[in-house]
PDB file of N, CA and C in Angstrom:
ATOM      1  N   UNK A   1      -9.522  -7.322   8.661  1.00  0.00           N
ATOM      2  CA  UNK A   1      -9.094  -6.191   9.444  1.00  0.00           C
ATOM      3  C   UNK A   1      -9.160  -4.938   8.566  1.00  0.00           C
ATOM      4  N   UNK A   2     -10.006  -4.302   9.067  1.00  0.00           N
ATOM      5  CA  UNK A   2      -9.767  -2.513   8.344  1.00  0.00           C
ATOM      6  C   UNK A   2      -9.090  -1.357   9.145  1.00  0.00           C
ATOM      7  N   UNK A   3      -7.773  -0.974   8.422  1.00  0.00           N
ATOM      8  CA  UNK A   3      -6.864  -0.270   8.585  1.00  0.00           C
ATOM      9  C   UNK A   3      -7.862   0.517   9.056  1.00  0.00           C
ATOM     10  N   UNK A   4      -7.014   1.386   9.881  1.00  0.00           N
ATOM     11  CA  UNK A   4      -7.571   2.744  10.713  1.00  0.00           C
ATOM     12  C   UNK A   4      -6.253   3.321  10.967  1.00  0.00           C
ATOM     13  N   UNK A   5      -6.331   4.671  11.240  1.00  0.00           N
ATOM     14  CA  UNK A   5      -4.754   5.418  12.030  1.00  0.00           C
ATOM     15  C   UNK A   5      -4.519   4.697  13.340  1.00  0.00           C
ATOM     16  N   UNK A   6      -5.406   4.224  13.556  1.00  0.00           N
ATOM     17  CA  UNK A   6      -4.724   4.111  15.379  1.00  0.00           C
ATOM     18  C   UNK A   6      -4.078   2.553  14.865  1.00  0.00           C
ATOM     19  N   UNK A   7      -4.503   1.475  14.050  1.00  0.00           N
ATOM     20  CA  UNK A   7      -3.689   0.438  13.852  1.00  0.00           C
ATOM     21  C   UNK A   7      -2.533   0.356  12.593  1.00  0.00           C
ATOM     22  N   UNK A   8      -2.835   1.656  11.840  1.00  0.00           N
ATOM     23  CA  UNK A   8      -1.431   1.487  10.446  1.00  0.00           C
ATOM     24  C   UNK A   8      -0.375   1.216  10.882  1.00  0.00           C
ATOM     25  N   UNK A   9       0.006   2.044  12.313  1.00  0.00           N
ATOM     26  CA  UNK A   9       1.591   1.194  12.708  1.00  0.00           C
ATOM     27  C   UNK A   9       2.044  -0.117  12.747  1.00  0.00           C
ATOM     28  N   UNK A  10       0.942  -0.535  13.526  1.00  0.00           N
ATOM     29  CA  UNK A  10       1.445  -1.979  13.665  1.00  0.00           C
ATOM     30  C   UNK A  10       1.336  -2.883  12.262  1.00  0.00           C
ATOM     31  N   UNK A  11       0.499  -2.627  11.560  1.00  0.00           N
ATOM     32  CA  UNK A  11       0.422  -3.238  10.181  1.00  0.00           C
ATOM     33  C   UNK A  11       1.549  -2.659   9.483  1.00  0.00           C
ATOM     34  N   UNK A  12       1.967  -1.808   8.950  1.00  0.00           N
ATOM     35  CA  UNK A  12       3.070  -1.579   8.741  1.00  0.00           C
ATOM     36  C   UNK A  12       4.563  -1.941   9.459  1.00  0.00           C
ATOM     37  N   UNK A  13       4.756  -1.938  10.544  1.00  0.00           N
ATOM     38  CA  UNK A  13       5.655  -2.398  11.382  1.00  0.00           C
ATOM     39  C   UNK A  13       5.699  -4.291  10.989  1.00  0.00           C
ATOM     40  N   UNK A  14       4.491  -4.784  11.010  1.00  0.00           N
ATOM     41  CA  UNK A  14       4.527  -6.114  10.111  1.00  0.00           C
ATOM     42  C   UNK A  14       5.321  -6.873   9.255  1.00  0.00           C
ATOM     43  N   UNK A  15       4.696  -5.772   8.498  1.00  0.00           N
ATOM     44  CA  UNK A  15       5.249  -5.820   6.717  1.00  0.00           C
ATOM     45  C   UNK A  15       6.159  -5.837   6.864  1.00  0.00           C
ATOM     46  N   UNK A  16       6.806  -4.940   7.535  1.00  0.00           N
ATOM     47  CA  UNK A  16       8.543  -4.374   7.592  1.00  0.00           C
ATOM     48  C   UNK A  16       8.449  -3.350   6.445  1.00  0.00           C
ATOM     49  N   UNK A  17       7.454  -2.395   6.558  1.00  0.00           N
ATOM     50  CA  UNK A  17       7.259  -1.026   5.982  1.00  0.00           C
ATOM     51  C   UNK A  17       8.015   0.157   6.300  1.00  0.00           C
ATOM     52  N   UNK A  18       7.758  -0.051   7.548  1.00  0.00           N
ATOM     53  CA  UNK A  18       8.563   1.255   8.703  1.00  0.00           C
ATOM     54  C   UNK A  18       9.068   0.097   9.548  1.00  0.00           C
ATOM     55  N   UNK A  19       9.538   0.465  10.612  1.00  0.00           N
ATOM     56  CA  UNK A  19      10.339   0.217  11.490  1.00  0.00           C
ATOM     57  C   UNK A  19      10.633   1.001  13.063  1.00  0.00           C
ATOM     58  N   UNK A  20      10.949   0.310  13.732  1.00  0.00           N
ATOM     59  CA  UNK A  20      10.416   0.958  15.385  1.00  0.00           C
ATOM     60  C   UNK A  20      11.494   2.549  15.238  1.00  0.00           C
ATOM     61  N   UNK A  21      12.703   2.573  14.649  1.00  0.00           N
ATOM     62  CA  UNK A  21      13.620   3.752  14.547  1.00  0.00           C
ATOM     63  C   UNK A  21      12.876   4.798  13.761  1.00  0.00           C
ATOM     64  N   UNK A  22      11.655   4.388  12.896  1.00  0.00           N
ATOM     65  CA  UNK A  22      11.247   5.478  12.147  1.00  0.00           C
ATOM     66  C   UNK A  22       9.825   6.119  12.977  1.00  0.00           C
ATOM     67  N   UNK A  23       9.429   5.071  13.984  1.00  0.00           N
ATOM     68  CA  UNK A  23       8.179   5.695  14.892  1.00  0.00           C
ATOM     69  C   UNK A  23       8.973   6.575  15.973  1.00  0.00           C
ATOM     70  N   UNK A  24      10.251   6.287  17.149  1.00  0.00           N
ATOM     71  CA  UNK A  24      10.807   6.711  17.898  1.00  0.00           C
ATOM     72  C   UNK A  24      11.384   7.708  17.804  1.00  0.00           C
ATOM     73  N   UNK A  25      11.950   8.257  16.221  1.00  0.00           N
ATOM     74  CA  UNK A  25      12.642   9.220  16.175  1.00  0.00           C
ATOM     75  C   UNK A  25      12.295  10.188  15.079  1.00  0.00           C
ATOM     76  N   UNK A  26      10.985  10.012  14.735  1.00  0.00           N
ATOM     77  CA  UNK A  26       9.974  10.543  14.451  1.00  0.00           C
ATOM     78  C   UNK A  26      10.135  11.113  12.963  1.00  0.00           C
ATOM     79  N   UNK A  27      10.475   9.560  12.290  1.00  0.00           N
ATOM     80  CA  UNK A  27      11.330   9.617  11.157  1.00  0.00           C
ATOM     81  C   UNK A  27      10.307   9.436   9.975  1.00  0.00           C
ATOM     82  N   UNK A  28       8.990   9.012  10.326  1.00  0.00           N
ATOM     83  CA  UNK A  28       7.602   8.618   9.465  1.00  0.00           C
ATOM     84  C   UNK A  28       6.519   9.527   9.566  1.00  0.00           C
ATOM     85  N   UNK A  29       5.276  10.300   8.864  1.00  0.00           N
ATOM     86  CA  UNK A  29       4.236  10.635   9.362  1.00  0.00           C
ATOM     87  C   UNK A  29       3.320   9.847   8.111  1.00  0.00           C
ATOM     88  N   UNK A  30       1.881   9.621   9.093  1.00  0.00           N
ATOM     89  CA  UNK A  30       1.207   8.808   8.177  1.00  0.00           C
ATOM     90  C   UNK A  30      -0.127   9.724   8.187  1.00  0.00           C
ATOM     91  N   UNK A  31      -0.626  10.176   6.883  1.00  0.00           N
ATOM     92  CA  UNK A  31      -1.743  10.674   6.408  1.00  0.00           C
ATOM     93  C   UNK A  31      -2.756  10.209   5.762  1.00  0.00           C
ATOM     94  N   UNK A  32      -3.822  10.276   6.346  1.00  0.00           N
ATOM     95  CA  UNK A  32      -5.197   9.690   5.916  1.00  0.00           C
ATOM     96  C   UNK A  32      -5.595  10.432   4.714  1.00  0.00           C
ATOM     97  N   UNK A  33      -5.905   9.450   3.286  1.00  0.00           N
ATOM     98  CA  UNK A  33      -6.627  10.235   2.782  1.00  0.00           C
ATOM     99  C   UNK A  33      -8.316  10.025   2.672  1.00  0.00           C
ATOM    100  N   UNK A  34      -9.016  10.809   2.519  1.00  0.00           N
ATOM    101  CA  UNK A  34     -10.441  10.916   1.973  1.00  0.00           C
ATOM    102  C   UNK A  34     -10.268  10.722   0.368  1.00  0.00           C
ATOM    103  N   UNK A  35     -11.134   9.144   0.374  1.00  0.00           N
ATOM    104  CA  UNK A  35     -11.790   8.449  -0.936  1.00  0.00           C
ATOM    105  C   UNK A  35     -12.111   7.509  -0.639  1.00  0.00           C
ATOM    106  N   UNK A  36     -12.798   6.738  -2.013  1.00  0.00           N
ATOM    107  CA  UNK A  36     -13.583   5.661  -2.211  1.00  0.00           C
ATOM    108  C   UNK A  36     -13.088   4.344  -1.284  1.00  0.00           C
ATOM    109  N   UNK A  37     -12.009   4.669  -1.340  1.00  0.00           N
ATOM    110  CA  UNK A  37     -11.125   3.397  -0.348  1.00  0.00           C
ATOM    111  C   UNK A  37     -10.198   4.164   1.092  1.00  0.00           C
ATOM    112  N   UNK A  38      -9.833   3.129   1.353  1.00  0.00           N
ATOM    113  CA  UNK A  38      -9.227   3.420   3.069  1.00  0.00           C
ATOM    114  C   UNK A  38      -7.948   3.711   2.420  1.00  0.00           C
ATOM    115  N   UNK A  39      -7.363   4.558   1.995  1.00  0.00           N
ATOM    116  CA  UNK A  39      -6.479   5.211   1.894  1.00  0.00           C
ATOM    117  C   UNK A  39      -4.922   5.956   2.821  1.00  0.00           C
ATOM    118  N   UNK A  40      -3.670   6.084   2.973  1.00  0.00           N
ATOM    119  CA  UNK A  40      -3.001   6.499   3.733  1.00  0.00           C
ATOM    120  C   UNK A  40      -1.621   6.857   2.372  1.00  0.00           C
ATOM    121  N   UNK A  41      -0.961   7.830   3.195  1.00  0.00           N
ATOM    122  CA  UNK A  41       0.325   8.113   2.323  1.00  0.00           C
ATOM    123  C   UNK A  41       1.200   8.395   3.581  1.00  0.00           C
ATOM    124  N   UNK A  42       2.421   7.361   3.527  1.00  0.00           N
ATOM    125  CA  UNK A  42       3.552   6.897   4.616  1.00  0.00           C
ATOM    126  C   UNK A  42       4.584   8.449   3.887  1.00  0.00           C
ATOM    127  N   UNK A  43       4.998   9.072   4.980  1.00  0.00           N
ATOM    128  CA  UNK A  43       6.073   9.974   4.200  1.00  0.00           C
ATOM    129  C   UNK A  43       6.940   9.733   5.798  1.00  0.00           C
ATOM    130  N   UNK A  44       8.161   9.336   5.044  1.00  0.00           N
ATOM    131  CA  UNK A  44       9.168   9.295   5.328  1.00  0.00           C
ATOM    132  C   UNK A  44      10.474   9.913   5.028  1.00  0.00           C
ATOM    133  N   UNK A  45      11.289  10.197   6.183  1.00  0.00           N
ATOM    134  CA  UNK A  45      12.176  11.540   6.001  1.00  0.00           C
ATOM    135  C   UNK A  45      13.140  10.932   5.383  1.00  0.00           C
ATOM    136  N   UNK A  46      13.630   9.484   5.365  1.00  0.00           N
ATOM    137  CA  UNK A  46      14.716   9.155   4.818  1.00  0.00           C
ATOM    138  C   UNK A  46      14.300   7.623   4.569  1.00  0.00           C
ATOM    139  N   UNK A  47      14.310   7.527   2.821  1.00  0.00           N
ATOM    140  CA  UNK A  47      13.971   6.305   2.144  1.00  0.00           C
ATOM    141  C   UNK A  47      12.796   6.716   1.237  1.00  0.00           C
ATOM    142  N   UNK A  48      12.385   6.008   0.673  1.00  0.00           N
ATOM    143  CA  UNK A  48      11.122   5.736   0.408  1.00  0.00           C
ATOM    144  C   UNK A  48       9.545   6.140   0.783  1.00  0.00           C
ATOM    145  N   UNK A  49       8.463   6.549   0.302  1.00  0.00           N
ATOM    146  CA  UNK A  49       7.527   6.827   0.793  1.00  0.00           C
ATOM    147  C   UNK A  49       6.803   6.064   0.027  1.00  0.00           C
ATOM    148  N   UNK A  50       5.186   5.733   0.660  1.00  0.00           N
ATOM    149  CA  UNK A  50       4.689   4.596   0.329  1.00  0.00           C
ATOM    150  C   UNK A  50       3.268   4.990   0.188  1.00  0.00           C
ATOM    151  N   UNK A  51       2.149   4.699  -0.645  1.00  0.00           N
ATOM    152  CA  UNK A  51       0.699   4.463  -0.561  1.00  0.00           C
ATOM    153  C   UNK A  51       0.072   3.282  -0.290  1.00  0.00           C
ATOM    154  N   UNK A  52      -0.848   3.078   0.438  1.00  0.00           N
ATOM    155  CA  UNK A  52      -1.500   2.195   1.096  1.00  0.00           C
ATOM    156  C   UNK A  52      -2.887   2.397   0.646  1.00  0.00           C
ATOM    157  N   UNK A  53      -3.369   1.228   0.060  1.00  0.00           N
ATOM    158  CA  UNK A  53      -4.565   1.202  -0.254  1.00  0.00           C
ATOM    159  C   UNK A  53      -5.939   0.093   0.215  1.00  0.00           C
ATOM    160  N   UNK A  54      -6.426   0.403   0.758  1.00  0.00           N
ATOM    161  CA  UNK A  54      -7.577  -0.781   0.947  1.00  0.00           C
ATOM    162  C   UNK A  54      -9.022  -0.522   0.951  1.00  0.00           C
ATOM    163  N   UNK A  55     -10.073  -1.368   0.199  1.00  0.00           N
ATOM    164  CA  UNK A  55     -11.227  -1.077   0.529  1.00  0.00           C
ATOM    165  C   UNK A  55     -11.885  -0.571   1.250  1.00  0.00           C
ATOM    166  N   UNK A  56     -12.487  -0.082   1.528  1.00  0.00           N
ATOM    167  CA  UNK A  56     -13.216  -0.175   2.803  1.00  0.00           C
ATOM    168  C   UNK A  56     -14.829  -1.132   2.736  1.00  0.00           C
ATOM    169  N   UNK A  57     -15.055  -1.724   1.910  1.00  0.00           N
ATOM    170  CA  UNK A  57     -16.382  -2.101   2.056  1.00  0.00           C
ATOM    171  C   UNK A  57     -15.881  -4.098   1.337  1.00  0.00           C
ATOM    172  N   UNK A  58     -15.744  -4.638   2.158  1.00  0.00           N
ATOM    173  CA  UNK A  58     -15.712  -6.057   1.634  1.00  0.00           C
ATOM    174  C   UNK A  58     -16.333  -6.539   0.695  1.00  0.00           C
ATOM    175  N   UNK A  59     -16.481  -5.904  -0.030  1.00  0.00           N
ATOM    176  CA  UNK A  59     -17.397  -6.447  -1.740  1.00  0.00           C
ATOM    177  C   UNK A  59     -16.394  -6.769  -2.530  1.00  0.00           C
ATOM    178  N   UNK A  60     -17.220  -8.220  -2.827  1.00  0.00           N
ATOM    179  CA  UNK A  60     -16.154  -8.794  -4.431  1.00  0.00           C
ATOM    180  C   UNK A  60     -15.882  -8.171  -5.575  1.00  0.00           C
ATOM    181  N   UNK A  61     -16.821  -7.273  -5.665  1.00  0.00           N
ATOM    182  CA  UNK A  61     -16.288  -6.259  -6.859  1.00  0.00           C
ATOM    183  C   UNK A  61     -15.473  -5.631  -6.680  1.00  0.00           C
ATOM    184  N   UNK A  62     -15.438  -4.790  -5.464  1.00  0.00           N
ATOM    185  CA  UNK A  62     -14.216  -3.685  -5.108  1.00  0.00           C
ATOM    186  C   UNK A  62     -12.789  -4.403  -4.770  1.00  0.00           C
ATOM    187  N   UNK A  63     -13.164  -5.714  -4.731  1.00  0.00           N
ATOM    188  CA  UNK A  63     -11.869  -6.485  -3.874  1.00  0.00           C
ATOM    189  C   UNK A  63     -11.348  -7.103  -5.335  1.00  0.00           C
ATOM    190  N   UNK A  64     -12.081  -7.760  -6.567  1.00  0.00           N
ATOM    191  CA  UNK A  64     -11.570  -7.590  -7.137  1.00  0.00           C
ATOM    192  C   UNK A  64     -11.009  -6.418  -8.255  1.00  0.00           C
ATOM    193  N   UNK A  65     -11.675  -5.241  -8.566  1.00  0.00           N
ATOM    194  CA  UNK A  65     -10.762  -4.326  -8.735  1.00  0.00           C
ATOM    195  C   UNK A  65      -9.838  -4.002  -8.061  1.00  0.00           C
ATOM    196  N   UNK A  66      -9.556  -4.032  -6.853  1.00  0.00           N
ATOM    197  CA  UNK A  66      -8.035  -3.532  -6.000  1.00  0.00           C
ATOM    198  C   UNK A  66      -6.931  -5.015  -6.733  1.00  0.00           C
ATOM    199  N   UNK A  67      -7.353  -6.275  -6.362  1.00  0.00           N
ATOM    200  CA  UNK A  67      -6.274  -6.602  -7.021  1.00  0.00           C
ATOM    201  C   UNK A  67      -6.299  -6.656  -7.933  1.00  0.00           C
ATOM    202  N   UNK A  68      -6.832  -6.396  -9.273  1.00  0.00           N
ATOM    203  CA  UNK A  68      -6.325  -6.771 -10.547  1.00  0.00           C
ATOM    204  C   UNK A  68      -5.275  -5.106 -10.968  1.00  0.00           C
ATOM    205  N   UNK A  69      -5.652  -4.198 -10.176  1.00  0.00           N
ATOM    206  CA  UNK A  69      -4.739  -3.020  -9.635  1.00  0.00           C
ATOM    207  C   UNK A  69      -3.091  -3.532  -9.642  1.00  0.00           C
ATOM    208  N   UNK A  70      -3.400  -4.535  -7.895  1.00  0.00           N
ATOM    209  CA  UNK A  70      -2.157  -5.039  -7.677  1.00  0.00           C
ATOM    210  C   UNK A  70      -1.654  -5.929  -9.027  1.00  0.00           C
ATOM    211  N   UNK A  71      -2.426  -6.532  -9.144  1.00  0.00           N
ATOM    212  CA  UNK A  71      -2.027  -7.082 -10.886  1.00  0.00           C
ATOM    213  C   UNK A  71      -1.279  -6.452 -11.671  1.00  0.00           C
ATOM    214  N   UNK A  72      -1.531  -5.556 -12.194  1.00  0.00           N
ATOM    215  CA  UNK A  72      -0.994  -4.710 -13.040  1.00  0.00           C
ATOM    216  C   UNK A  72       0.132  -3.959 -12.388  1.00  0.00           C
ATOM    217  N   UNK A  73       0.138  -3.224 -11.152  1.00  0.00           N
ATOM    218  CA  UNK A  73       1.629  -2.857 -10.625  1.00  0.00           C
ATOM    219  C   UNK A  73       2.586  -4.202 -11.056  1.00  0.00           C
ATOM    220  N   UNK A  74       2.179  -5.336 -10.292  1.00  0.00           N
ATOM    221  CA  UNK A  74       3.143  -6.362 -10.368  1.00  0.00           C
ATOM    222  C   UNK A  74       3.859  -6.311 -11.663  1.00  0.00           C
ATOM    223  N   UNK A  75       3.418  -6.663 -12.951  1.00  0.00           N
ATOM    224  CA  UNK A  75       3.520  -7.352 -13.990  1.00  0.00           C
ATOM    225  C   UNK A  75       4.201  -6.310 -14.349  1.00  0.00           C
ATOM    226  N   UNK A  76       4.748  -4.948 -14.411  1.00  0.00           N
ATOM    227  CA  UNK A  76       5.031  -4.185 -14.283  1.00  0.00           C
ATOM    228  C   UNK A  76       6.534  -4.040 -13.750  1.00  0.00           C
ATOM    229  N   UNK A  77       6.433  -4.131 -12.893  1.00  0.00           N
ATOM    230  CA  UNK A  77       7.802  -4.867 -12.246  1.00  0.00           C
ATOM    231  C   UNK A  77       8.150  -6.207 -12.460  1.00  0.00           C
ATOM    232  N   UNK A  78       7.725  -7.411 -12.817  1.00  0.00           N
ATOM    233  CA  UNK A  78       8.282  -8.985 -13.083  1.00  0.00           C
ATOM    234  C   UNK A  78       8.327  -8.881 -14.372  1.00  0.00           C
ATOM    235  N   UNK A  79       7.185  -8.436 -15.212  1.00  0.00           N
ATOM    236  CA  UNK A  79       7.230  -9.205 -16.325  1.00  0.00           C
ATOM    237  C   UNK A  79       8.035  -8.408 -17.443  1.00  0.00           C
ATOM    238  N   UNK A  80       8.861  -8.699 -18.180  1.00  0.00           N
ATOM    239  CA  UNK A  80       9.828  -8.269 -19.124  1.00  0.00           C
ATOM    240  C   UNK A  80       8.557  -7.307 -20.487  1.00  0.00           C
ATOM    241  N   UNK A  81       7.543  -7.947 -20.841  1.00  0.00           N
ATOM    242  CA  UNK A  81       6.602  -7.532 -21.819  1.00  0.00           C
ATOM    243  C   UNK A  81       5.934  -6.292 -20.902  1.00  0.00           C
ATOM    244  N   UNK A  82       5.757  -6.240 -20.356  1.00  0.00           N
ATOM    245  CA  UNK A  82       4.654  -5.302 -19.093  1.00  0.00           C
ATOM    246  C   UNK A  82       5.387  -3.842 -18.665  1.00  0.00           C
ATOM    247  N   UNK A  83       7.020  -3.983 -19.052  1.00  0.00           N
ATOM    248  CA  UNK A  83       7.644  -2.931 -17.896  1.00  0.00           C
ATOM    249  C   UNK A  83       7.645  -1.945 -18.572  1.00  0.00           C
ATOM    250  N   UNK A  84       7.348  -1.441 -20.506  1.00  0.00           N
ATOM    251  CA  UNK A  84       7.350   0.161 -21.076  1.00  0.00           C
ATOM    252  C   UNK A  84       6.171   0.845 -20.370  1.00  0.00           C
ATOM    253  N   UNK A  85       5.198  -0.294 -19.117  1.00  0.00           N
ATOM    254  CA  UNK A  85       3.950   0.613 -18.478  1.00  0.00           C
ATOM    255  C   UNK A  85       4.752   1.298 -17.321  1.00  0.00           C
ATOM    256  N   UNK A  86       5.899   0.971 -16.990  1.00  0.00           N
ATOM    257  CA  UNK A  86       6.629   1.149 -15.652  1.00  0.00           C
ATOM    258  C   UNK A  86       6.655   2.938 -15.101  1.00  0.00           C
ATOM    259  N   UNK A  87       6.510   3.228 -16.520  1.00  0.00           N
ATOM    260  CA  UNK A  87       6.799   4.960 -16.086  1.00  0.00           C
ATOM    261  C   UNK A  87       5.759   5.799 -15.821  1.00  0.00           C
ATOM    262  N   UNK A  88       4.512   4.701 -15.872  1.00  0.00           N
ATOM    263  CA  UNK A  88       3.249   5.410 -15.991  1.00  0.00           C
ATOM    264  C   UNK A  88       2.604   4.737 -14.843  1.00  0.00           C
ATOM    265  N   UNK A  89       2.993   3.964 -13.801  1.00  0.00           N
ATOM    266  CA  UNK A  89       2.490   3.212 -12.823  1.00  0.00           C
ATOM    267  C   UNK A  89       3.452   3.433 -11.488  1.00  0.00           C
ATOM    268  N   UNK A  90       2.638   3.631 -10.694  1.00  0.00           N
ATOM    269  CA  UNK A  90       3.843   3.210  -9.455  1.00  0.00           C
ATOM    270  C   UNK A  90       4.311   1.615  -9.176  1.00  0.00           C
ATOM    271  N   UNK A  91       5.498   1.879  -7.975  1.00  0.00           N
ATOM    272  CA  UNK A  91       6.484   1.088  -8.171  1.00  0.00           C
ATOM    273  C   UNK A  91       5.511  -0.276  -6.981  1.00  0.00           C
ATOM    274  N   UNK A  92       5.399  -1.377  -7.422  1.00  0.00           N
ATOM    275  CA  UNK A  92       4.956  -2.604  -6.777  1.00  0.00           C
ATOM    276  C   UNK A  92       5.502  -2.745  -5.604  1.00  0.00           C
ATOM    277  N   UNK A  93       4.689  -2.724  -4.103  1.00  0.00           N
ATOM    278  CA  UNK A  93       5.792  -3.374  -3.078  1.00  0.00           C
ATOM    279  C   UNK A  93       4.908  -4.549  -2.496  1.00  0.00           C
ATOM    280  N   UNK A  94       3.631  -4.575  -1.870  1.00  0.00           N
ATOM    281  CA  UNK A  94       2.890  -5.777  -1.812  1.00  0.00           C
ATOM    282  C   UNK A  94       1.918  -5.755  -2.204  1.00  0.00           C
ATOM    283  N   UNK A  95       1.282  -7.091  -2.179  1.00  0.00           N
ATOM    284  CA  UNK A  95      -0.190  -7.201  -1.867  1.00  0.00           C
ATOM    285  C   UNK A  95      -1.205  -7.782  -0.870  1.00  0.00           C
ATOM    286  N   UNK A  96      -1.377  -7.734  -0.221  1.00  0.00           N
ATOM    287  CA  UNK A  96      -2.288  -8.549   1.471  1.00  0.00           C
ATOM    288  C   UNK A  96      -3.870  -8.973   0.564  1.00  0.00           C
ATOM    289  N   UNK A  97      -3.268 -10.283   0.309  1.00  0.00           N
ATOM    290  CA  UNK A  97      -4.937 -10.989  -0.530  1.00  0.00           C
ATOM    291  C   UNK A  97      -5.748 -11.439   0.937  1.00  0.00           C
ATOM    292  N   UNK A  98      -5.342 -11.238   2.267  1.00  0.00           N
ATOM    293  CA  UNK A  98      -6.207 -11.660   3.129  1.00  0.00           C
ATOM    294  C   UNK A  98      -7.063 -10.535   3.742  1.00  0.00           C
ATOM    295  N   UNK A  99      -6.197  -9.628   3.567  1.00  0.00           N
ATOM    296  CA  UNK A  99      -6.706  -8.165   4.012  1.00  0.00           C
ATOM    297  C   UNK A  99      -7.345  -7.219   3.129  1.00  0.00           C
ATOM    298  N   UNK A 100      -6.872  -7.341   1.906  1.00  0.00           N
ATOM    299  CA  UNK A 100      -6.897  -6.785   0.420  1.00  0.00           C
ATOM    300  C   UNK A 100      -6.258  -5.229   0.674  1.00  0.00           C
ATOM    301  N   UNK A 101      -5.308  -5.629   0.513  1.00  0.00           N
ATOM    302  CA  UNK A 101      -4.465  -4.114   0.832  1.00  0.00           C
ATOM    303  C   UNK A 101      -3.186  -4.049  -0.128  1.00  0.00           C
ATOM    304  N   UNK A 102      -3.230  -3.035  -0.879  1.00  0.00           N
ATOM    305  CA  UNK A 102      -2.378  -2.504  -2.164  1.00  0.00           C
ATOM    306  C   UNK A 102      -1.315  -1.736  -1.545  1.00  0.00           C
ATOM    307  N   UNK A 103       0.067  -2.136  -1.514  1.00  0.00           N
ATOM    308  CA  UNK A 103       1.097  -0.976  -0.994  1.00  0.00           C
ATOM    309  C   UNK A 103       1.816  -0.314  -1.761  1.00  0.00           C
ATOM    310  N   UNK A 104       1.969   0.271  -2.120  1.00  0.00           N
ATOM    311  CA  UNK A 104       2.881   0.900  -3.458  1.00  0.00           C
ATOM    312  C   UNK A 104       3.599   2.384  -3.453  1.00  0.00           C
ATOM    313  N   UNK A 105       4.919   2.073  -3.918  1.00  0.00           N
ATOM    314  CA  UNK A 105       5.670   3.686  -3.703  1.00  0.00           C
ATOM    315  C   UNK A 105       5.064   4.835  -4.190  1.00  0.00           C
ATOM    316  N   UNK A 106       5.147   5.709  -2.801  1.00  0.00           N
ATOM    317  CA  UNK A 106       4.291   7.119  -3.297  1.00  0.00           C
ATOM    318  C   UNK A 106       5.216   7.965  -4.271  1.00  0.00           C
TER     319      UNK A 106
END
């Protein structure tokens, strides 16, 4: 599946990214960016804001650079040796190895 604006809600709504109170009361806006990948930045009025990252072209190269990406956020956050990178990386929230989609605090 390749993210588009007209489906980020519901993929997000998924995850449990956003939530139906943040579409209804118009508590989220989601912005497309232009680059190499399918790109979006979740801004939210209260909590957290989020980047969304995904390929756009199903190649094993690009799919594995995105996760070894997610790789490195992770390890970052779990691993005790990994976390003096913490201030120089954003903060880990998933990874979709079926979708190949990187989520991470904006």
């Amino acid at each position: 599946m390749l993210l588009t604006f007209r489906n980020i809600y519901h993929y997000l709504l998924d995850k449990g990214i956003i939530n139906t109170k943040d579409i209804f009361e118009n508590n989220c806006t989601i912005q497309p960016l232009e680059s190499r990948n399918n790109s979006f930045v979740i801004h939210k009025k209260e909590g957290k804001s989020f980047f969304v990252k995904q390929v756009k072209a199903f190649d094993e190269e690009k799919i594995k650079t995105l996760k070894t990406e997610a790789d490195c956020y992770w390890l970052t956050e779990n691993e005790e040796f990994f976390q003096t990178l913490s201030d120089c990386t954003p903060t880990y929230v998933q990874y979709d190895y079926i979708n190949h989609i990187l989520i991470s605090e904006y």
